[in-house]
Short mmCIF file of C-alpha atoms and ligand atoms in Angstrom, two decimals:
data_model
loop_
_atom_site.label_atom_id
_atom_site.label_comp_id
_atom_site.label_asym_id
_atom_site.label_seq_id
_atom_site.Cartn_x
_atom_site.Cartn_y
_atom_site.Cartn_z
CA MET A 1 4.51 12.10 23.76
CA SER A 2 6.61 11.81 21.15
CA LEU A 3 4.25 10.96 17.93
CA PRO A 4 5.04 7.75 15.82
CA LEU A 5 6.38 8.12 12.44
CA SER A 6 6.46 5.38 9.32
CA ILE A 7 9.04 5.36 6.61
CA TYR A 8 7.97 4.14 3.25
CA ILE A 9 10.77 3.39 1.03
CA HIS A 10 11.09 2.86 -2.04
CA TRP A 11 13.14 1.14 -4.23
CA PRO A 12 13.12 1.51 -8.08
CA PHE A 13 14.25 -0.90 -10.16
CA CYS A 14 12.08 -4.24 -11.61
CA LYS A 15 13.37 -7.09 -13.75
CA SER A 16 11.04 -5.94 -16.38
CA LYS A 17 8.28 -3.19 -16.14
CA CYS A 18 4.87 -5.28 -16.22
CA PRO A 19 1.31 -3.79 -19.12
CA TYR A 20 -0.53 -2.86 -16.24
CA CYS A 21 1.70 -1.21 -14.56
CA ASP A 22 2.21 2.76 -13.76
CA PHE A 23 3.69 2.85 -10.15
CA PHE A 24 7.18 4.42 -10.66
CA LYS A 25 9.74 2.26 -12.29
CA LYS A 26 13.40 1.96 -13.91
CA VAL A 27 14.46 -1.44 -15.96
CA GLN A 28 18.48 -0.78 -14.94
CA LYS A 29 21.55 -3.43 -15.50
CA ASN A 30 24.64 -2.52 -13.08
CA VAL A 31 21.85 -1.23 -10.35
CA PRO A 32 25.14 0.63 -7.55
CA GLN A 33 22.58 -0.62 -5.17
CA ASP A 34 25.51 -0.03 -2.61
CA ASN A 35 25.41 3.49 -3.82
CA ILE A 36 22.17 4.26 -3.27
CA VAL A 37 21.71 2.77 -0.30
CA ASP A 38 24.34 4.87 1.25
CA PHE A 39 22.77 8.10 -0.29
CA TYR A 40 19.76 6.57 1.75
CA LEU A 41 21.43 6.76 4.83
CA LYS A 42 21.27 10.61 4.44
CA GLU A 43 17.57 11.20 3.95
CA LEU A 44 16.70 9.61 6.85
CA ASP A 45 19.53 11.37 8.16
CA TYR A 46 18.00 14.86 7.46
CA TYR A 47 14.94 13.03 8.51
CA HIS A 48 15.82 12.77 12.02
CA ARG A 49 17.14 15.86 12.17
CA LEU A 50 14.18 17.42 11.12
CA LEU A 51 11.96 15.54 13.25
CA PRO A 52 14.16 13.43 16.05
CA ASP A 53 12.07 11.65 18.99
CA ARG A 54 9.76 10.00 16.84
CA ILE A 55 9.61 6.53 17.41
CA ILE A 56 9.11 4.97 14.15
CA ARG A 57 5.42 2.48 13.90
CA SER A 58 6.39 0.81 10.37
CA VAL A 59 8.61 0.28 7.84
CA PHE A 60 7.22 -0.55 4.36
CA LEU A 61 10.26 -1.48 1.25
CA GLY A 62 8.46 -1.03 -1.95
CA GLY A 63 8.51 -0.81 -5.31
CA GLY A 64 9.58 -1.03 -7.52
CA THR A 65 11.10 -4.65 -6.58
CA PRO A 66 12.46 -4.60 -3.28
CA SER A 67 13.30 -7.74 -3.09
CA LEU A 68 15.76 -6.76 -6.08
CA ILE A 69 17.68 -5.06 -2.78
CA THR A 70 20.49 -7.39 -0.57
CA PRO A 71 20.03 -8.78 2.59
CA ASP A 72 23.20 -6.81 3.70
CA ASN A 73 21.71 -3.75 2.35
CA ILE A 74 18.13 -4.94 3.82
CA HIS A 75 19.90 -5.00 7.51
CA ARG A 76 21.59 -1.79 6.82
CA LEU A 77 18.15 0.06 6.09
CA LEU A 78 17.32 -1.40 8.65
CA GLU A 79 20.01 -1.02 11.66
CA HIS A 80 20.38 2.85 10.58
CA ILE A 81 16.27 3.07 11.98
CA PHE A 82 17.30 1.21 14.80
CA THR A 83 20.48 3.79 15.64
CA LEU A 84 18.50 6.94 14.97
CA TRP A 85 15.14 6.69 16.17
CA LYS A 86 13.46 4.83 19.16
CA THR A 87 10.82 1.96 17.66
CA GLU A 88 7.07 0.72 19.14
CA ALA A 89 7.45 -2.55 20.41
CA ASN A 90 5.74 -4.22 17.35
CA ILE A 91 7.26 -2.29 15.11
CA GLU A 92 6.08 -3.59 11.65
CA ILE A 93 8.93 -4.20 8.51
CA SER A 94 7.17 -5.30 5.30
CA LEU A 95 8.64 -5.51 1.77
CA GLU A 96 7.05 -6.58 -0.90
CA ALA A 97 8.69 -9.38 -2.70
CA ASN A 98 7.57 -10.77 -6.08
CA PRO A 99 8.10 -14.45 -6.70
CA ASN A 100 10.69 -15.33 -8.38
CA SER A 101 14.01 -15.96 -5.99
CA GLU A 102 16.66 -13.68 -6.67
CA TYR A 103 19.05 -15.73 -4.78
CA PRO A 104 18.94 -19.48 -3.35
CA ASP A 105 17.50 -18.96 0.00
CA MET A 106 15.37 -15.55 -0.25
CA PHE A 107 12.73 -15.59 1.61
CA ARG A 108 14.68 -16.86 4.74
CA GLN A 109 17.65 -14.05 4.27
CA LEU A 110 14.47 -11.86 4.01
CA ARG A 111 12.94 -12.04 7.21
CA ARG A 112 16.20 -12.77 8.91
CA ALA A 113 17.42 -9.18 7.68
CA GLY A 114 15.02 -8.60 9.55
CA ILE A 115 11.69 -8.11 7.09
CA ASN A 116 8.73 -8.92 9.70
CA ARG A 117 5.69 -9.28 7.13
CA LEU A 118 5.94 -9.98 4.03
CA SER A 119 4.29 -9.26 0.78
CA LEU A 120 4.14 -11.44 -2.09
CA GLY A 121 2.47 -9.66 -5.45
CA ILE A 122 1.66 -13.50 -7.10
CA GLN A 123 -1.68 -11.30 -9.33
CA ALA A 124 -2.96 -14.07 -10.64
CA LEU A 125 -3.35 -18.40 -10.09
CA ASN A 126 -3.50 -18.94 -13.46
CA ASP A 127 -0.19 -19.49 -16.45
CA ALA A 128 -1.86 -18.08 -19.34
CA ASP A 129 -3.43 -15.31 -17.42
CA LEU A 130 0.87 -14.00 -15.59
CA ARG A 131 1.64 -14.33 -18.72
CA PHE A 132 -1.24 -11.97 -19.78
CA LEU A 133 -0.07 -9.87 -16.94
CA GLY A 134 2.92 -9.71 -18.44
CA ARG A 135 4.60 -11.54 -15.26
CA THR A 136 7.83 -12.73 -15.59
CA HIS A 137 6.87 -15.80 -12.49
CA ASN A 138 4.63 -18.65 -13.49
CA LEU A 139 2.57 -20.57 -11.22
CA LYS A 140 5.16 -22.86 -10.02
CA GLN A 141 7.24 -20.30 -8.92
CA ALA A 142 4.21 -18.80 -7.27
CA LEU A 143 3.29 -21.17 -4.99
CA HIS A 144 6.58 -22.53 -4.94
CA SER A 145 6.94 -19.01 -3.67
CA ILE A 146 4.05 -19.15 -1.23
CA ASP A 147 4.94 -21.87 0.50
CA GLU A 148 7.89 -20.79 1.04
CA VAL A 149 6.78 -17.22 2.41
CA LEU A 150 4.36 -18.88 4.95
CA LYS A 151 7.54 -20.94 6.40
CA ASN A 152 9.30 -17.45 7.27
CA PHE A 153 7.25 -15.86 8.55
CA ASP A 154 4.62 -15.10 10.55
CA ASN A 155 3.00 -12.31 9.46
CA HIS A 156 2.19 -12.17 5.53
CA SER A 157 0.02 -11.05 2.62
CA ILE A 158 -0.84 -11.50 -1.47
CA ASP A 159 -0.87 -9.39 -3.73
CA LEU A 160 -4.35 -10.47 -6.33
CA ILE A 161 -5.28 -8.68 -9.47
CA TYR A 162 -8.99 -9.32 -10.36
CA ALA A 163 -11.74 -8.59 -13.29
CA ARG A 164 -9.37 -9.49 -15.54
CA PRO A 165 -10.76 -8.33 -19.46
CA LYS A 166 -11.53 -13.29 -19.70
CA GLN A 167 -11.83 -13.12 -16.89
CA SER A 168 -15.49 -14.85 -14.88
CA LEU A 169 -17.11 -15.11 -12.50
CA SER A 170 -16.66 -18.42 -11.71
CA ASP A 171 -12.97 -18.25 -11.91
CA TRP A 172 -12.64 -15.41 -9.54
CA MET A 173 -14.36 -18.13 -7.32
CA ASN A 174 -11.81 -20.70 -7.86
CA GLU A 175 -9.11 -18.66 -7.66
CA LEU A 176 -10.40 -16.38 -4.64
CA GLU A 177 -10.87 -19.94 -2.50
CA GLN A 178 -7.75 -21.28 -3.68
CA ALA A 179 -5.99 -17.62 -2.77
CA SER A 180 -7.31 -17.42 0.64
CA GLY A 181 -6.72 -21.44 1.50
CA PHE A 182 -3.05 -20.96 1.11
CA GLY A 183 -3.06 -19.82 5.13
CA PHE A 184 -1.89 -16.47 4.57
CA LYS A 185 -3.11 -13.97 7.02
CA HIS A 186 -4.34 -11.08 5.37
CA LEU A 187 -5.47 -10.52 1.37
CA SER A 188 -5.15 -7.38 -0.84
CA LEU A 189 -6.82 -7.82 -4.64
CA TYR A 190 -6.88 -5.23 -6.36
CA GLN A 191 -9.26 -4.55 -9.66
CA LEU A 192 -7.30 -4.61 -12.90
CA THR A 193 -7.15 -0.51 -14.07
CA ILE A 194 -6.08 0.54 -16.78
CA GLU A 195 -4.09 3.72 -16.28
CA GLU A 196 -2.79 6.54 -19.12
CA GLY A 197 0.61 5.92 -20.69
CA THR A 198 0.98 1.86 -19.71
CA VAL A 199 1.24 -1.03 -22.63
CA PHE A 200 -2.91 -2.12 -21.32
CA TYR A 201 -3.47 2.09 -22.19
CA LYS A 202 -1.16 2.20 -25.40
CA LYS A 203 -3.34 -1.50 -26.63
CA ASN A 204 -6.28 -0.70 -26.16
CA VAL A 205 -6.82 -3.65 -23.11
CA GLN A 206 -10.52 -2.65 -22.23
CA VAL A 207 -11.30 -3.47 -18.95
CA LEU A 208 -14.84 -5.98 -17.96
CA ASP A 209 -18.13 -4.14 -18.38
CA GLU A 210 -18.66 -2.68 -14.42
CA ASP A 211 -21.94 -4.76 -13.68
CA ALA A 212 -19.74 -7.74 -14.37
CA ALA A 213 -16.90 -6.35 -11.58
CA ALA A 214 -19.66 -5.48 -9.23
CA ASP A 215 -20.37 -8.52 -8.66
CA MET A 216 -16.88 -10.08 -8.69
CA TYR A 217 -16.30 -7.42 -5.96
CA LEU A 218 -19.34 -8.55 -3.36
CA TYR A 219 -18.36 -11.75 -4.24
CA THR A 220 -14.74 -11.22 -2.83
CA VAL A 221 -16.78 -9.11 0.54
CA ASP A 222 -19.31 -11.81 1.37
CA TYR A 223 -16.89 -14.83 0.81
CA LEU A 224 -13.74 -13.67 2.46
CA GLN A 225 -15.87 -12.03 4.47
CA LYS A 226 -18.02 -16.23 5.68
CA HIS A 227 -13.76 -17.17 5.73
CA GLY A 228 -11.93 -14.95 8.26
CA TYR A 229 -11.51 -12.32 5.88
CA PRO A 230 -13.26 -9.05 6.62
CA ARG A 231 -13.05 -6.13 4.70
CA TYR A 232 -10.96 -3.47 6.50
CA GLU A 233 -10.51 -1.52 3.41
CA ILE A 234 -11.94 -1.28 0.26
CA SER A 235 -9.31 -3.79 -1.31
CA ASN A 236 -7.86 -5.19 1.63
CA PHE A 237 -9.41 -7.82 4.26
CA ALA A 238 -7.74 -9.87 7.01
CA PRO A 239 -8.32 -10.31 11.12
CA ALA A 240 -8.31 -7.85 13.03
CA ARG A 241 -4.98 -8.43 14.30
CA TYR A 242 -3.77 -8.50 10.96
CA GLU A 243 -4.45 -5.46 9.29
CA SER A 244 -1.40 -4.04 7.10
CA VAL A 245 -0.11 -0.73 10.15
CA HIS A 246 1.64 1.06 7.45
CA ASN A 247 -1.32 0.83 4.89
CA LYS A 248 -3.73 2.23 7.99
CA CYS A 249 -1.02 5.20 9.01
CA TYR A 250 -2.57 7.23 5.69
CA TRP A 251 -5.57 5.77 5.95
CA LEU A 252 -5.56 7.19 9.37
CA GLY A 253 -3.45 10.19 8.15
CA ASP A 254 -0.98 9.77 10.28
CA ASP A 255 2.49 10.77 9.79
CA TYR A 256 4.95 9.13 7.03
CA ILE A 257 8.32 9.95 5.37
CA GLY A 258 9.35 8.63 2.62
CA ILE A 259 12.91 8.13 1.16
CA GLY A 260 14.08 7.42 -2.96
CA GLU A 261 12.32 9.18 -6.26
CA SER A 262 8.42 9.44 -5.99
CA ALA A 263 8.66 8.62 -2.87
CA HIS A 264 5.89 11.09 -1.65
CA GLY A 265 5.59 12.29 2.82
CA ARG A 266 2.93 13.67 4.72
CA LEU A 267 4.04 15.66 8.48
CA LYS A 268 2.48 17.36 10.99
CA ILE A 269 5.02 19.48 13.14
CA ASN A 270 4.51 22.56 15.37
CA GLY A 271 0.56 22.41 14.14
CA ARG A 272 1.82 22.80 10.19
CA PHE A 273 0.46 20.10 7.80
CA TYR A 274 3.90 19.74 5.01
CA ALA A 275 3.63 17.34 1.66
CA ILE A 276 6.99 15.85 0.49
CA ASP A 277 7.42 14.21 -2.98
CA ASN A 278 10.77 13.37 -4.07
CA LEU A 279 11.19 14.33 -7.65
CA PRO A 280 13.21 11.96 -9.49
CA GLY A 281 16.95 13.16 -9.65
CA ASP A 282 20.04 10.52 -9.90
CA LEU A 283 19.66 8.07 -6.81
CA THR A 284 23.10 8.13 -4.89
CA HIS A 285 23.89 12.03 -4.69
CA SER A 286 20.88 14.04 -3.74
CA MET A 287 16.96 13.88 -2.78
CA ARG A 288 14.74 17.56 -5.11
CA ARG A 289 12.40 17.72 -3.42
CA HIS A 290 9.03 19.59 -3.48
CA LYS A 291 8.03 19.94 0.07
CA GLU A 292 4.13 21.98 0.73
CA ILE A 293 2.71 23.19 3.40
CA LEU A 294 -1.23 22.23 2.91
CA THR A 295 -3.91 23.89 4.59
CA PRO A 296 -6.48 22.44 7.44
CA GLN A 297 -8.73 22.34 4.08
CA GLU A 298 -6.50 20.87 2.33
CA ARG A 299 -5.51 18.28 5.17
CA ALA A 300 -9.14 17.53 5.78
CA GLU A 301 -9.59 16.30 2.04
CA GLU A 302 -7.43 13.65 2.12
CA LEU A 303 -8.29 12.37 5.31
CA VAL A 304 -11.56 12.20 4.40
CA ILE A 305 -10.23 10.65 0.31
CA MET A 306 -8.28 7.82 2.37
CA GLY A 307 -10.51 7.70 5.99
CA LEU A 308 -13.48 6.38 3.81
CA ARG A 309 -11.55 3.48 2.14
CA LEU A 310 -11.81 1.75 6.26
CA GLN A 311 -14.68 -0.28 6.84
CA GLN A 312 -14.92 1.78 9.80
CA GLY A 313 -14.68 5.29 8.53
CA ILE A 314 -13.73 7.32 9.51
CA ASP A 315 -13.75 9.18 13.54
CA LYS A 316 -14.32 12.39 13.46
CA LYS A 317 -12.62 12.46 17.21
CA TYR A 318 -9.75 11.55 15.11
CA PHE A 319 -10.04 13.31 12.43
CA LYS A 320 -10.09 16.42 14.66
CA THR A 321 -6.81 15.45 16.68
CA VAL A 322 -5.52 15.71 13.10
CA SER A 323 -6.85 17.92 11.61
CA GLY A 324 -7.30 20.62 14.07
CA LEU A 325 -11.19 20.82 12.26
CA ASN A 326 -14.71 19.42 13.36
CA PHE A 327 -15.59 16.96 10.04
CA ASP A 328 -19.51 18.17 10.65
CA ASP A 329 -18.45 21.69 10.07
CA PHE A 330 -16.03 20.13 6.87
CA ILE A 331 -18.02 18.09 4.96
CA ASN A 332 -21.50 19.62 2.82
CA GLN A 333 -24.14 18.36 5.48
CA LYS A 334 -26.80 18.38 2.86
CA ALA A 335 -25.18 16.21 0.73
CA ALA A 336 -24.34 13.97 3.80
CA ALA A 337 -28.21 13.15 4.15
CA ASN A 338 -29.00 12.62 0.44
CA LEU A 339 -26.22 9.47 1.01
CA GLU A 340 -27.63 8.50 3.83
CA SER A 341 -30.87 8.28 2.84
CA GLN A 342 -29.99 6.68 -0.31
CA GLY A 343 -28.31 4.09 2.23
CA LEU A 344 -24.44 4.50 1.12
CA ILE A 345 -22.92 6.14 4.44
CA ILE A 346 -23.75 5.54 7.99
CA ASN A 347 -23.30 9.11 9.64
CA ASN A 348 -23.66 9.89 13.57
CA SER A 349 -22.08 11.12 15.79
CA GLU A 350 -18.63 9.06 16.36
CA TYR A 351 -18.26 8.48 12.62
CA LEU A 352 -19.06 8.75 9.42
CA ALA A 353 -18.98 5.14 7.09
CA ALA A 354 -19.98 3.17 3.87
CA THR A 355 -22.41 0.83 3.30
CA ASP A 356 -21.10 -2.23 0.96
CA ALA A 357 -23.83 -0.03 -1.64
CA GLY A 358 -21.28 2.50 -0.94
CA PHE A 359 -18.21 0.05 -1.39
CA LEU A 360 -19.25 0.49 -4.87
CA VAL A 361 -19.65 4.13 -5.43
CA LEU A 362 -17.57 5.17 -2.76
CA ASN A 363 -15.03 7.84 -5.20
CA HIS A 364 -18.65 9.90 -6.40
CA ILE A 365 -19.43 9.74 -1.93
CA ILE A 366 -16.68 11.37 -2.16
CA ALA A 367 -17.03 13.98 -4.14
CA GLN A 368 -20.43 14.73 -3.17
CA LEU A 369 -19.02 15.41 0.83
CA CYS A 370 -15.82 17.76 -0.77
CA ARG A 371 -18.52 19.96 -2.44
C1 SAM B 401 3.74 -1.44 -5.58
S1 SAM B 401 2.59 -2.44 -7.21
C2 SAM B 401 3.51 -4.11 -6.80
C3 SAM B 401 4.73 -4.37 -5.96
C4 SAM B 401 5.49 -6.50 -7.00
N1 SAM B 401 6.09 -4.81 -7.65
C5 SAM B 401 4.63 -6.72 -7.37
O1 SAM B 401 4.62 -6.25 -8.44
O2 SAM B 401 4.35 -7.52 -7.41
C6 SAM B 401 1.79 -3.12 -6.01
C7 SAM B 401 0.91 -3.86 -6.36
O3 SAM B 401 0.03 -3.26 -6.99
C8 SAM B 401 -0.72 -4.00 -8.13
N2 SAM B 401 -1.69 -3.55 -9.28
C9 SAM B 401 -0.22 -2.35 -9.30
N3 SAM B 401 -1.09 -2.09 -10.80
C10 SAM B 401 -2.36 -2.13 -10.85
C11 SAM B 401 -3.64 -2.27 -11.78
N4 SAM B 401 -2.32 -2.05 -12.94
N5 SAM B 401 -4.02 -2.92 -11.74
C12 SAM B 401 -4.82 -3.23 -9.99
N6 SAM B 401 -4.11 -3.51 -9.59
C13 SAM B 401 -2.86 -3.35 -9.43
C14 SAM B 401 -0.89 -4.92 -7.62
O4 SAM B 401 -0.98 -6.13 -7.27
C15 SAM B 401 0.28 -4.88 -7.26
O5 SAM B 401 1.22 -5.79 -6.39
S1 SF4 B 402 3.87 -4.82 -11.62
FE1 SF4 B 402 4.96 -4.41 -9.57
S2 SF4 B 402 6.82 -5.73 -10.58
FE2 SF4 B 402 5.50 -5.68 -12.85
S3 SF4 B 402 6.29 -3.12 -12.58
FE3 SF4 B 402 5.04 -2.38 -11.17
S4 SF4 B 402 5.99 -2.65 -9.36
FE4 SF4 B 402 7.45 -4.09 -10.92
#
């Protein structure tokens, strides 16, 4: 039986650097876009030689700012994938877009180029906060792009960052009501984190205190549950049929390849686990890859870290299929019993999942289970 495979394509270029962002990105004039895409096609060839019989389940163009790639080049990438591999009938092809349109009719053209799920990085719904977040779009442009995405796509999502330093709970309540009222199929809502090396870090920007941020999170989960967006992952909300197929591949432990500088992949080939990290380098000629073989235990630990982010938690049978290890033998049973008695997890013969209280202390749960 052919195994499914997901493809992540990283486009590292941005128009400017947002002060909170620690994703791998570059601001560069005269990007040799056609040459980079030529090289990405060769990268796809490389993976096809390695995995000729896989069936492609999802493609995700992420960044950076992949909405800077021309529709022609997006089309070239997708056509190449379709020429190389078979695809699942309902393959999900997502692109992460910034609201600033690069050319007239951008969203219509992205749809025509083959994108069938658009994820829009709005981040905030008022001008003061958009400025604070260093975004190059204002509210008017955000609202216009929202209209365009809803008009041109059937499957769509928005990203917002909340728990901003001066945001009150009632500010966020209003913004959440607005965000969930647009009609998107999926919402990704992230609490602001201050990452080392970012401008916010250097300026010593302080995040909201933990209790205030937790109140916002609990309100968000409850409000969205009542408004048709159940939480299915710690920061992602959607009815089951609109959950992100691509991101679920990471959370469930399925195979994916990464194209482009700083992208990474996880593959299981003949029972061996491979972690592949693309190193920074020349984007038009060669890709230096760091390849590592993971032990089943190392892969299993990743599955716990990723799987507990899901509302459904970790399916013990699936865990065994992917890692080859028995879940109950792998985790620390004493810690699991403690966490269960504290009401932080549900642990039965089929699955182990965080409770509502557990989602507030997920890192603690993971550390305990993997002790
Ligand atoms: C790859 S990033 C950005 C995609 C796209 N270039 C944009 O700016 O909208 C994906 C998402 O991560 C979130 N994100 C990035 N840095 C963050 C941070 N420090 N705190 C919280 N969320 C963050 C943002 O919501 C962002 O849309
Ligand atoms: S948030 Fe998006 S646009 Fe801003 S620097 Fe990061 S990847 Fe680029």
